[in-house]
Short mmCIF file of N, CA and C in Angstrom, two decimals:
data_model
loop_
_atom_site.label_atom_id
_atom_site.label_comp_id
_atom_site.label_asym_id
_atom_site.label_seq_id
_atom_site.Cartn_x
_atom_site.Cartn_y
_atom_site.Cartn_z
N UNK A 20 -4.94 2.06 20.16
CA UNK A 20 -5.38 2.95 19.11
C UNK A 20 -6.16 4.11 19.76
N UNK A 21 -7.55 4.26 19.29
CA UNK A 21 -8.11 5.32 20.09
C UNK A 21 -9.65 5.18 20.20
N UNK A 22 -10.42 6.07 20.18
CA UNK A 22 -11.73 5.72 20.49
C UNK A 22 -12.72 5.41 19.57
N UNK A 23 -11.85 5.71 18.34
CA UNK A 23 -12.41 5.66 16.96
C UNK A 23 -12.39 4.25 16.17
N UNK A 24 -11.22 3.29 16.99
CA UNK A 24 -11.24 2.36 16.39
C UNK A 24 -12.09 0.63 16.09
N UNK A 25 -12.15 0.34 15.44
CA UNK A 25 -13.15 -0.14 14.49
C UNK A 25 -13.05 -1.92 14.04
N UNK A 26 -13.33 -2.51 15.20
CA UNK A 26 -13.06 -4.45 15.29
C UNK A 26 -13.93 -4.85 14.23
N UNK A 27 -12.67 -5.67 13.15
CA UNK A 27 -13.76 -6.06 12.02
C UNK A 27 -12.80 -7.56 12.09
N UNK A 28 -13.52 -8.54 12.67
CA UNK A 28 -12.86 -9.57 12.59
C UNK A 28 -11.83 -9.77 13.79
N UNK A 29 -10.57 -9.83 13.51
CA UNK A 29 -9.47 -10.12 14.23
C UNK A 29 -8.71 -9.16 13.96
N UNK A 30 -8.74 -8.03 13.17
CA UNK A 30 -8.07 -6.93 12.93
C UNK A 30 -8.93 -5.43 13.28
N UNK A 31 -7.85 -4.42 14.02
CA UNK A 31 -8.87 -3.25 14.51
C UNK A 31 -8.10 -2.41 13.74
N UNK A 32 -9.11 -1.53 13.29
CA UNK A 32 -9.14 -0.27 12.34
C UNK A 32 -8.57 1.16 12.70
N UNK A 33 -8.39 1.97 12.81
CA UNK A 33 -8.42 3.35 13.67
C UNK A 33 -8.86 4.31 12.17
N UNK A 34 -10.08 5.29 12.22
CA UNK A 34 -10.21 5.74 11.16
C UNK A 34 -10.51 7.46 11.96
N UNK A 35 -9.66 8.33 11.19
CA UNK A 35 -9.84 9.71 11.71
C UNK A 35 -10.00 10.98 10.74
N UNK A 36 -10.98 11.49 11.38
CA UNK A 36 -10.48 13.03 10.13
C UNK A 36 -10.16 14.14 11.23
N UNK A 37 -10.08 13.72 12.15
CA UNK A 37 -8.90 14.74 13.71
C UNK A 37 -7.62 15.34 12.57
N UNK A 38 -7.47 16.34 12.77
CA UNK A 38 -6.36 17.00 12.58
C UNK A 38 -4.69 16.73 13.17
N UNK A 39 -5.00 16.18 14.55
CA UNK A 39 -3.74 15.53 14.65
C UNK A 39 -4.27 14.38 15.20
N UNK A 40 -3.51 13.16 15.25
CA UNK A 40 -3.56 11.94 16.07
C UNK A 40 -2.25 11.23 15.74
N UNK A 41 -2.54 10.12 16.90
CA UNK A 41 -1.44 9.46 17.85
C UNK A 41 -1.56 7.91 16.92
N UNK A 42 -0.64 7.28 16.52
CA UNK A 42 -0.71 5.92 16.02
C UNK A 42 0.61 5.38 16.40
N UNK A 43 0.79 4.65 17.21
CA UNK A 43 1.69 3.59 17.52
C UNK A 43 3.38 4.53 18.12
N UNK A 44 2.94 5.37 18.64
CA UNK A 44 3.96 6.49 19.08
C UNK A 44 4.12 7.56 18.03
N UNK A 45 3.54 7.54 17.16
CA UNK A 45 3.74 8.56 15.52
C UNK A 45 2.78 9.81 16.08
N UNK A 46 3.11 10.46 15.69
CA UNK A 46 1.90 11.92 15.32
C UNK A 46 1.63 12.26 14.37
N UNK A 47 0.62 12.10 13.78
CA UNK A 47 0.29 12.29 12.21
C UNK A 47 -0.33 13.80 12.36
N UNK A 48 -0.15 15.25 11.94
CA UNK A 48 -0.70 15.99 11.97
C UNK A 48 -0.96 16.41 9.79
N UNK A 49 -2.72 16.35 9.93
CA UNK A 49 -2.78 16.57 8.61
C UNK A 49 -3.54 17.64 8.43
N UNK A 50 -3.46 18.25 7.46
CA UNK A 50 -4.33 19.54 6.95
C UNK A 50 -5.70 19.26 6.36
N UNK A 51 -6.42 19.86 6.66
CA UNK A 51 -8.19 19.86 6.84
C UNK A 51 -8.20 19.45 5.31
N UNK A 52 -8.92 18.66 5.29
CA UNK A 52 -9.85 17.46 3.90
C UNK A 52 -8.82 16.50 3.78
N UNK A 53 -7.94 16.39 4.97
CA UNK A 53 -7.51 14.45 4.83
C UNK A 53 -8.15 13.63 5.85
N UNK A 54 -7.81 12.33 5.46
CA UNK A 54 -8.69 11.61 6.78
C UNK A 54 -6.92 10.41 6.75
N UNK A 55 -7.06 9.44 8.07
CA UNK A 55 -6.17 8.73 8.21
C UNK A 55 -6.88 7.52 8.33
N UNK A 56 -6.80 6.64 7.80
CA UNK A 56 -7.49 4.68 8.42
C UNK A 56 -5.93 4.14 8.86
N UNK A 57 -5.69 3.65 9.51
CA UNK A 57 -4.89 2.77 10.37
C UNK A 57 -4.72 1.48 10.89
N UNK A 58 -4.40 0.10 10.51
CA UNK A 58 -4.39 -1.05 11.32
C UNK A 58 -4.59 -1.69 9.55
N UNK A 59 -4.84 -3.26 10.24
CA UNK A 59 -5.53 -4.07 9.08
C UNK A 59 -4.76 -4.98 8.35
N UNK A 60 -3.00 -4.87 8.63
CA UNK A 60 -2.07 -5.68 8.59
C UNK A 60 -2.84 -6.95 9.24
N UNK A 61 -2.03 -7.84 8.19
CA UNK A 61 -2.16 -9.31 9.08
C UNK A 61 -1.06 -9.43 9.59
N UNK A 62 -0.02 -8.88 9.54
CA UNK A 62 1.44 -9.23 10.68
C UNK A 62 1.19 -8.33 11.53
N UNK A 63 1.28 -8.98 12.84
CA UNK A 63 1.24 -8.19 14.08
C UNK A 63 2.25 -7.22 14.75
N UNK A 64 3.79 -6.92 13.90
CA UNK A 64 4.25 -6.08 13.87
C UNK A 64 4.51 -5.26 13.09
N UNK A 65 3.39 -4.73 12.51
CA UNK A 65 3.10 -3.72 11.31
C UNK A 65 1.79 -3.12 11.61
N UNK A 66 2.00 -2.20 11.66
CA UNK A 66 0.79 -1.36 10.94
C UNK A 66 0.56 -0.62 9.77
N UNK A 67 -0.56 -1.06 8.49
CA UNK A 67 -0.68 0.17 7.40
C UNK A 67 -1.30 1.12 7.69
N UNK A 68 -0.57 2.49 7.49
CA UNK A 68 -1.04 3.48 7.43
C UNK A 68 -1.71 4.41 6.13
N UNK A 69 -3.00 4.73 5.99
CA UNK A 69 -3.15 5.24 4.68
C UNK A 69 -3.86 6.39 4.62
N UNK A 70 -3.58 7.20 3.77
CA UNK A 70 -4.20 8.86 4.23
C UNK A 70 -4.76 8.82 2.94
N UNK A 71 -6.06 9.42 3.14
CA UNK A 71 -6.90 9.86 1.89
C UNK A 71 -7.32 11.36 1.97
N UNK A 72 -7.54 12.01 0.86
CA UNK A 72 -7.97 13.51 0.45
C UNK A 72 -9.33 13.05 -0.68
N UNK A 73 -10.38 13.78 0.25
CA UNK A 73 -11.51 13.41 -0.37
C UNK A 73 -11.89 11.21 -0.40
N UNK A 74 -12.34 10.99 -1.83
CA UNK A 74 -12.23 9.28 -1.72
C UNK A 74 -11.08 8.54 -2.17
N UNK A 75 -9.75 9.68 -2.74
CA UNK A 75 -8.65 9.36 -2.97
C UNK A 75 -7.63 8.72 -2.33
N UNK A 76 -7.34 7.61 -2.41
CA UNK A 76 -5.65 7.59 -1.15
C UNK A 76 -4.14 8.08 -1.97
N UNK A 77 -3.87 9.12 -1.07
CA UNK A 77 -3.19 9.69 -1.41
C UNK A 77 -1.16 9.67 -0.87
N UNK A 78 -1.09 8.49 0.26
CA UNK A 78 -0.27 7.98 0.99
C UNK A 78 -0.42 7.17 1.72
N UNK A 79 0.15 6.14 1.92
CA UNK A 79 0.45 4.59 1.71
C UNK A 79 1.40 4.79 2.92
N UNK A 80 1.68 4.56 4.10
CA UNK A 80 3.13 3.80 5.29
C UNK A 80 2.73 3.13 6.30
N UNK A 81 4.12 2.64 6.33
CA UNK A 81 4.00 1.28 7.22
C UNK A 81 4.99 1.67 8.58
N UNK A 82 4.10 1.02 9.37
CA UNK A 82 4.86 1.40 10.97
C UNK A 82 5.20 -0.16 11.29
N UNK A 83 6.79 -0.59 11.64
CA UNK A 83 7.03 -1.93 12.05
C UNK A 83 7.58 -1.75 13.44
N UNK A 84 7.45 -2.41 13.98
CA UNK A 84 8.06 -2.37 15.33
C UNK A 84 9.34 -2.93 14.94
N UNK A 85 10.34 -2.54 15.99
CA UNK A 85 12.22 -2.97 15.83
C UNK A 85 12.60 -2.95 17.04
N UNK A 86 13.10 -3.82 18.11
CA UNK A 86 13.66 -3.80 19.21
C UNK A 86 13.04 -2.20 20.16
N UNK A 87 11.66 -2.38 20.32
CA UNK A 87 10.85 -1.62 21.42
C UNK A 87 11.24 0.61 20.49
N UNK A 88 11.41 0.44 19.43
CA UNK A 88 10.96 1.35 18.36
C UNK A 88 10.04 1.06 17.39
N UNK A 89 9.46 2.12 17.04
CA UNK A 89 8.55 1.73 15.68
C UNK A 89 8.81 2.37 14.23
N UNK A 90 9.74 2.03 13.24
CA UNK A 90 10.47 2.34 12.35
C UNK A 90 9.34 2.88 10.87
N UNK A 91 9.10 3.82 10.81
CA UNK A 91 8.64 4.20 9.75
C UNK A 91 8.85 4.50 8.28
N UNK A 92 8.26 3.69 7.30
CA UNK A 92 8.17 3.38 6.12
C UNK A 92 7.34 4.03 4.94
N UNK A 93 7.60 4.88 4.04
CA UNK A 93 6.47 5.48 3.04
C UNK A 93 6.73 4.44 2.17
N UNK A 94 5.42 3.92 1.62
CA UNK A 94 5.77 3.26 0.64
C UNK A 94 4.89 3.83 -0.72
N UNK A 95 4.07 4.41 -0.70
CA UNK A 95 3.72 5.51 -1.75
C UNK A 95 3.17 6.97 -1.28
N UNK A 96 2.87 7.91 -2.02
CA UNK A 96 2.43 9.37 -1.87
C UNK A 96 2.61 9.67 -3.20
N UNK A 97 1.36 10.67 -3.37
CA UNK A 97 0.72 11.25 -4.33
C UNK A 97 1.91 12.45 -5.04
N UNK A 98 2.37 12.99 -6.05
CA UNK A 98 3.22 13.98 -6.16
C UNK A 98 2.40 15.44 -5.62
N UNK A 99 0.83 15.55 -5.70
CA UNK A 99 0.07 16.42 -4.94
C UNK A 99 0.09 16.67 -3.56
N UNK A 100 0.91 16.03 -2.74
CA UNK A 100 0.89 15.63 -1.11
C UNK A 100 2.32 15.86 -1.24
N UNK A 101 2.41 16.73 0.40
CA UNK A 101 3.85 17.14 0.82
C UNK A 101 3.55 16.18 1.99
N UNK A 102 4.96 15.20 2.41
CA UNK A 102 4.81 14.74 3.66
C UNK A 102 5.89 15.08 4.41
N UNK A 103 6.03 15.55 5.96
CA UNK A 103 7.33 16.40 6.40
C UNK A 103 7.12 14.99 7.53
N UNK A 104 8.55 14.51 7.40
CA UNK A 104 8.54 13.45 8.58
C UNK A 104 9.87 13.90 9.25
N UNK A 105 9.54 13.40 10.69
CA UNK A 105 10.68 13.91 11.46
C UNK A 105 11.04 12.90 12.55
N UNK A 106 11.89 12.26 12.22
CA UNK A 106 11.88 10.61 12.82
C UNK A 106 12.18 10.93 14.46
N UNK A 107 12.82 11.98 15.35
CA UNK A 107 12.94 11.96 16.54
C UNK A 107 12.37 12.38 17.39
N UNK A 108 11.21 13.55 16.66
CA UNK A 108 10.02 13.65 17.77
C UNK A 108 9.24 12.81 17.84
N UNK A 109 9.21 11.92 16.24
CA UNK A 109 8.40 10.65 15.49
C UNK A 109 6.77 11.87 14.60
N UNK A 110 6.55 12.70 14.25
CA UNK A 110 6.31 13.17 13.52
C UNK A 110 6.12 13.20 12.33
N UNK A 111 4.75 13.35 11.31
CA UNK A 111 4.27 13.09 10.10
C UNK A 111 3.80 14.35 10.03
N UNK A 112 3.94 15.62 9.03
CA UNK A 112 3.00 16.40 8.66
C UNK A 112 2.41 15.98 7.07
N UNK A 113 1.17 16.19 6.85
CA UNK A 113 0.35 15.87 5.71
C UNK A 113 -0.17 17.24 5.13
N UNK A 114 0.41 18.05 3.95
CA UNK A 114 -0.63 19.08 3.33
C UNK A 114 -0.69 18.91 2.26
N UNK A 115 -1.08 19.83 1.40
CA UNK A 115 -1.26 19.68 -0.21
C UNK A 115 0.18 21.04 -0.31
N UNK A 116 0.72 20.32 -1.51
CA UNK A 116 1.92 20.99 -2.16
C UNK A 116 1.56 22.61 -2.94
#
């Protein structure tokens, strides 16, 4: 994860309001007043990913690992939130619509 991240138990956290960062080969680049928390799955080949604006969460994905890839999953977003994903650089952009 990175330097930010956050041992609570047996599960580590990654929590950022960085403009871009690195999660599990992904690049999440988001626009100023989001933040990202990261980790916290109990399956060890998953990670939840969740982006908040302000105390809102505003997008919900899941990173699984697949034969030495990490396959990315939205499983909710706000209709207020544009998300631009680009599966071969592995790329996430986050702004407001």
């Amino acid at each position: 994860m990175s330097d930010n991240g956050i041992l609570l138990g047996k599960r580590q956290f990654l929590y950022s309001t960085d403009q871009t960062i690195k999660v599990e080969g992904w690049t999440f680049t988001l626009a100023s007043g989001f933040k990202l928390i990261a980790g916290g799955s109990a399956n060890p080949i998953q990670t939840l990913v969740s982006i908040y604006q302000e105390k809102e969460k505003v997008a919900q994905l899941l990173l699984t690992y697949r034969r030495l890839e990490t396959e990315l999953t939205v499983q909710a977003v706000s209709s207020e939130v544009l998300l631009e994903i680009m599966p071969y650089p592995r790329m996430v952009r986050v702004s407001e619509k």
